[in-house]
Amino acid sequence: MTYPLVLPSAEEAREVGAGLVTQLDDYLLPRLTRLDAPLLVVVGGSTGAGKSTLVNSLVQARVSATGVLRPTTRSPVLVSHPADAAWFRQGDLLPGLTRTTGPTTAPDALQLVAAPALPPGLAFLDAPDIDSVVDANRALAVQLLAAADLWLFVTTAARYADAVPWQLLQTAQLRGTMLALVLDRVPPDAIDEIVAHLREMLAEHDLAEVPIFVVPETAVDGQGLLPEPATAPLREWFGQLAGDAAARAAVVRQTLDGALAALAPAVAGLAAATDDQLDAARALADRARAAYRSAARNAEQAVGDGRLLRGEVLGRWQDFVGTGDLFRSLEARVGRIRDRIVSTVTGRPAPANQLRSAIESQLVTLIRGTAVEAAEAAYLGWQAHPAGAALLTSELNRPADDLPERAERLVRDWQRDVLDLVRTEAGDKRFVARTAAYAVNATGLAVMIAVFASTAFIPTGLEVAAAGGTTVAAQKVLEAIFGDQAIRSLANRSRDGLLQRIRALLDEEAGRYLQRISAAGIAPEAISSGLTDPGDRLRAAAEQVEQARTAAGLTSGTPYRLPGTMPGAVA
């Protein structure tokens, strides 16, 4: 689920979902495969905090670029003991980053450096600034922090209270990531005061157990490294951690367990956002379908209430019946010859053709009107919904451009169906069989008129009163040929066929709205009823992960505490 619909929960769900997928690929799956792999310490912090200088000083080599230009760390640098280099080089951890052995500015690169001064079992990853002015650097910093076994957060005496670092510290704490903190560039006479305030802030964020290491304000040497006494407590602390396999394993398992535990609430949020997406998609689909269903009902009412017998259709019906064409066409083929002669002499089409054209025109007008009505109603319904408004295009406010042609084709196909019905019904009627196609055409026209009346086929209303006598006579002739029940069946079946075609065409028009939902990224089957919702599948998956985490027993149930700080550091 990509959460494509514009909803309040969508943006956060996209970020959380992308973060979970990345963390699974970058950290959880590789680490579960190799619990004994070297401990990865990700060094993160604000711009200019001195992360790269600290890493260089800890490994006693200039492995990461430093300088006054910001951002300095353009691509991450991973430093490990030569014996551990193979694990990081093979690419299981952070597989989306291309391994390099030299400096690079490529945003998707990870520079690998071997440092003999670093003890085996431990690696440092110098990450980009968490508050970098470059968006890609900030995103990469967050990604790398999610892949840390231990996060070493570096801040300064001037910036330790900034909001951004605390947001990430809180995120790390919620994920269960093990943390240590370096307070850099602290004036010697302000150490006690600043550390006390920092400890208060950590306690307020439930981070009171986080070890703090203070690096006093000092100058670097000719290689850009901090004086050995300034980093000795931190280097000794990491040395102790690297030399204790049980401690390293405890850190890894604690962070891994915390990351797995954090999946459940995160996935629950994704499931709720997925529910929001599907609820919105279904609501939009319902609004579109309701608009077109309403239009179909209006068309059905118009077909059945005699409304279509007014105007042109009524006039042509009166001409057709009043001139005797109906009777003549039912009595002999001579009528067809006569009509052709009249048409040739006068230049006027026969009344039957005029009636057929009037019926077609009236029906096409009805269909086009109902399609316009439905499109406008659906458009307004979507416009009132935030997710729908974002999906609308101007073309949806009106029927499809080819609707007139489709409507004309629909009516012509229906008229042919009516004639086929008449032929089938008249198969054993000798009278109609003798008069052949012309009688079938005339009878078909009469049946089409019947479709528009609320009775068997007699048009109703004041407009039809003038033609009542000839209509009744025509009906009696048809009833004599087909029988009363048969003519009623023909009219009803023809009406059903017409309405079915109209509903199908309107469904196609509604499909233009439904296609917008599909194009956004929500499959039609996902909004169908009776299927297991993706949100429920997410919740089930989260429950399975939690059960597996509990069964794995990564921790003893008591949170692991990092080893105490060495003398000279601040605890």
PDB file of N, CA, C and O in Angstrom, residues 170-194:
ATOM      1  N   GLN A 170      14.435  10.700  20.655  1.00  0.00           N
ATOM      2  CA  GLN A 170      13.189  10.097  21.093  1.00  0.00           C
ATOM      3  C   GLN A 170      12.821   8.916  20.188  1.00  0.00           C
ATOM      4  O   GLN A 170      12.354   7.871  20.660  1.00  0.00           O
ATOM      5  N   THR A 171      13.043   9.075  18.892  1.00  0.00           N
ATOM      6  CA  THR A 171      12.768   7.980  17.959  1.00  0.00           C
ATOM      7  C   THR A 171      13.647   6.772  18.263  1.00  0.00           C
ATOM      8  O   THR A 171      13.177   5.628  18.263  1.00  0.00           O
ATOM      9  N   ALA A 172      14.928   7.024  18.517  1.00  0.00           N
ATOM     10  CA  ALA A 172      15.840   5.935  18.853  1.00  0.00           C
ATOM     11  C   ALA A 172      15.409   5.229  20.128  1.00  0.00           C
ATOM     12  O   ALA A 172      15.470   3.995  20.238  1.00  0.00           O
ATOM     13  N   GLN A 173      14.957   6.014  21.094  1.00  0.00           N
ATOM     14  CA  GLN A 173      14.516   5.437  22.350  1.00  0.00           C
ATOM     15  C   GLN A 173      13.273   4.566  22.160  1.00  0.00           C
ATOM     16  O   GLN A 173      13.152   3.471  22.721  1.00  0.00           O
ATOM     17  N   LEU A 174      12.348   5.027  21.320  1.00  0.00           N
ATOM     18  CA  LEU A 174      11.134   4.257  21.053  1.00  0.00           C
ATOM     19  C   LEU A 174      11.454   2.973  20.311  1.00  0.00           C
ATOM     20  O   LEU A 174      10.786   1.956  20.488  1.00  0.00           O
ATOM     21  N   ARG A 175      12.464   2.996  19.465  1.00  0.00           N
ATOM     22  CA  ARG A 175      12.873   1.798  18.734  1.00  0.00           C
ATOM     23  C   ARG A 175      13.718   0.854  19.576  1.00  0.00           C
ATOM     24  O   ARG A 175      13.999  -0.268  19.150  1.00  0.00           O
ATOM     25  N   GLY A 176      14.141   1.306  20.736  1.00  0.00           N
ATOM     26  CA  GLY A 176      14.972   0.469  21.587  1.00  0.00           C
ATOM     27  C   GLY A 176      16.431   0.490  21.223  1.00  0.00           C
ATOM     28  O   GLY A 176      17.212  -0.351  21.689  1.00  0.00           O
ATOM     29  N   THR A 177      16.853   1.436  20.379  1.00  0.00           N
ATOM     30  CA  THR A 177      18.266   1.523  19.986  1.00  0.00           C
ATOM     31  C   THR A 177      19.123   1.945  21.175  1.00  0.00           C
ATOM     32  O   THR A 177      18.781   2.895  21.888  1.00  0.00           O
ATOM     33  N   MET A 178      20.222   1.254  21.370  1.00  0.00           N
ATOM     34  CA  MET A 178      21.132   1.622  22.447  1.00  0.00           C
ATOM     35  C   MET A 178      21.800   2.949  22.096  1.00  0.00           C
ATOM     36  O   MET A 178      22.186   3.191  20.948  1.00  0.00           O
ATOM     37  N   LEU A 179      21.974   3.820  23.129  1.00  0.00           N
ATOM     38  CA  LEU A 179      22.457   5.179  22.911  1.00  0.00           C
ATOM     39  C   LEU A 179      23.620   5.506  23.838  1.00  0.00           C
ATOM     40  O   LEU A 179      23.673   5.043  24.986  1.00  0.00           O
ATOM     41  N   ALA A 180      24.535   6.314  23.309  1.00  0.00           N
ATOM     42  CA  ALA A 180      25.559   6.978  24.126  1.00  0.00           C
ATOM     43  C   ALA A 180      25.688   8.394  23.579  1.00  0.00           C
ATOM     44  O   ALA A 180      25.400   8.637  22.397  1.00  0.00           O
ATOM     45  N   LEU A 181      26.098   9.335  24.391  1.00  0.00           N
ATOM     46  CA  LEU A 181      26.079  10.739  23.995  1.00  0.00           C
ATOM     47  C   LEU A 181      27.438  11.386  24.257  1.00  0.00           C
ATOM     48  O   LEU A 181      28.032  11.182  25.332  1.00  0.00           O
ATOM     49  N   VAL A 182      27.909  12.139  23.269  1.00  0.00           N
ATOM     50  CA  VAL A 182      29.152  12.894  23.410  1.00  0.00           C
ATOM     51  C   VAL A 182      28.809  14.382  23.414  1.00  0.00           C
ATOM     52  O   VAL A 182      28.187  14.887  22.471  1.00  0.00           O
ATOM     53  N   LEU A 183      29.188  15.071  24.466  1.00  0.00           N
ATOM     54  CA  LEU A 183      29.007  16.518  24.574  1.00  0.00           C
ATOM     55  C   LEU A 183      30.345  17.152  24.242  1.00  0.00           C
ATOM     56  O   LEU A 183      31.298  17.111  25.023  1.00  0.00           O
ATOM     57  N   ASP A 184      30.419  17.757  23.080  1.00  0.00           N
ATOM     58  CA  ASP A 184      31.680  18.220  22.514  1.00  0.00           C
ATOM     59  C   ASP A 184      31.847  19.723  22.739  1.00  0.00           C
ATOM     60  O   ASP A 184      30.888  20.470  22.906  1.00  0.00           O
ATOM     61  N   ARG A 185      33.132  20.147  22.723  1.00  0.00           N
ATOM     62  CA  ARG A 185      33.493  21.567  22.776  1.00  0.00           C
ATOM     63  C   ARG A 185      32.866  22.295  23.979  1.00  0.00           C
ATOM     64  O   ARG A 185      32.255  23.351  23.861  1.00  0.00           O
ATOM     65  N   VAL A 186      33.057  21.688  25.124  1.00  0.00           N
ATOM     66  CA  VAL A 186      32.494  22.266  26.347  1.00  0.00           C
ATOM     67  C   VAL A 186      33.576  23.095  27.053  1.00  0.00           C
ATOM     68  O   VAL A 186      34.664  22.570  27.349  1.00  0.00           O
ATOM     69  N   PRO A 187      33.299  24.370  27.322  1.00  0.00           N
ATOM     70  CA  PRO A 187      34.268  25.165  28.099  1.00  0.00           C
ATOM     71  C   PRO A 187      34.514  24.494  29.452  1.00  0.00           C
ATOM     72  O   PRO A 187      33.555  24.093  30.133  1.00  0.00           O
ATOM     73  N   PRO A 188      35.761  24.324  29.839  1.00  0.00           N
ATOM     74  CA  PRO A 188      36.046  23.610  31.094  1.00  0.00           C
ATOM     75  C   PRO A 188      35.310  24.165  32.300  1.00  0.00           C
ATOM     76  O   PRO A 188      34.873  23.393  33.164  1.00  0.00           O
ATOM     77  N   ASP A 189      35.146  25.486  32.371  1.00  0.00           N
ATOM     78  CA  ASP A 189      34.502  26.062  33.556  1.00  0.00           C
ATOM     79  C   ASP A 189      32.979  25.938  33.513  1.00  0.00           C
ATOM     80  O   ASP A 189      32.288  26.318  34.464  1.00  0.00           O
ATOM     81  N   ALA A 190      32.409  25.382  32.430  1.00  0.00           N
ATOM     82  CA  ALA A 190      30.957  25.253  32.324  1.00  0.00           C
ATOM     83  C   ALA A 190      30.520  23.797  32.266  1.00  0.00           C
ATOM     84  O   ALA A 190      29.335  23.515  32.081  1.00  0.00           O
ATOM     85  N   ILE A 191      31.444  22.870  32.444  1.00  0.00           N
ATOM     86  CA  ILE A 191      31.108  21.453  32.305  1.00  0.00           C
ATOM     87  C   ILE A 191      30.012  21.039  33.273  1.00  0.00           C
ATOM     88  O   ILE A 191      29.005  20.430  32.881  1.00  0.00           O
ATOM     89  N   ASP A 192      30.167  21.326  34.545  1.00  0.00           N
ATOM     90  CA  ASP A 192      29.198  20.869  35.543  1.00  0.00           C
ATOM     91  C   ASP A 192      27.799  21.412  35.250  1.00  0.00           C
ATOM     92  O   ASP A 192      26.798  20.684  35.317  1.00  0.00           O
ATOM     93  N   GLU A 193      27.745  22.702  34.941  1.00  0.00           N
ATOM     94  CA  GLU A 193      26.444  23.327  34.709  1.00  0.00           C
ATOM     95  C   GLU A 193      25.747  22.733  33.476  1.00  0.00           C
ATOM     96  O   GLU A 193      24.561  22.397  33.515  1.00  0.00           O
ATOM     97  N   ILE A 194      26.496  22.606  32.382  1.00  0.00           N
ATOM     98  CA  ILE A 194      25.897  22.118  31.135  1.00  0.00           C
ATOM     99  C   ILE A 194      25.502  20.651  31.262  1.00  0.00           C
ATOM    100  O   ILE A 194      24.415  20.243  30.827  1.00  0.00           O
TER     101      ILE A 194
END
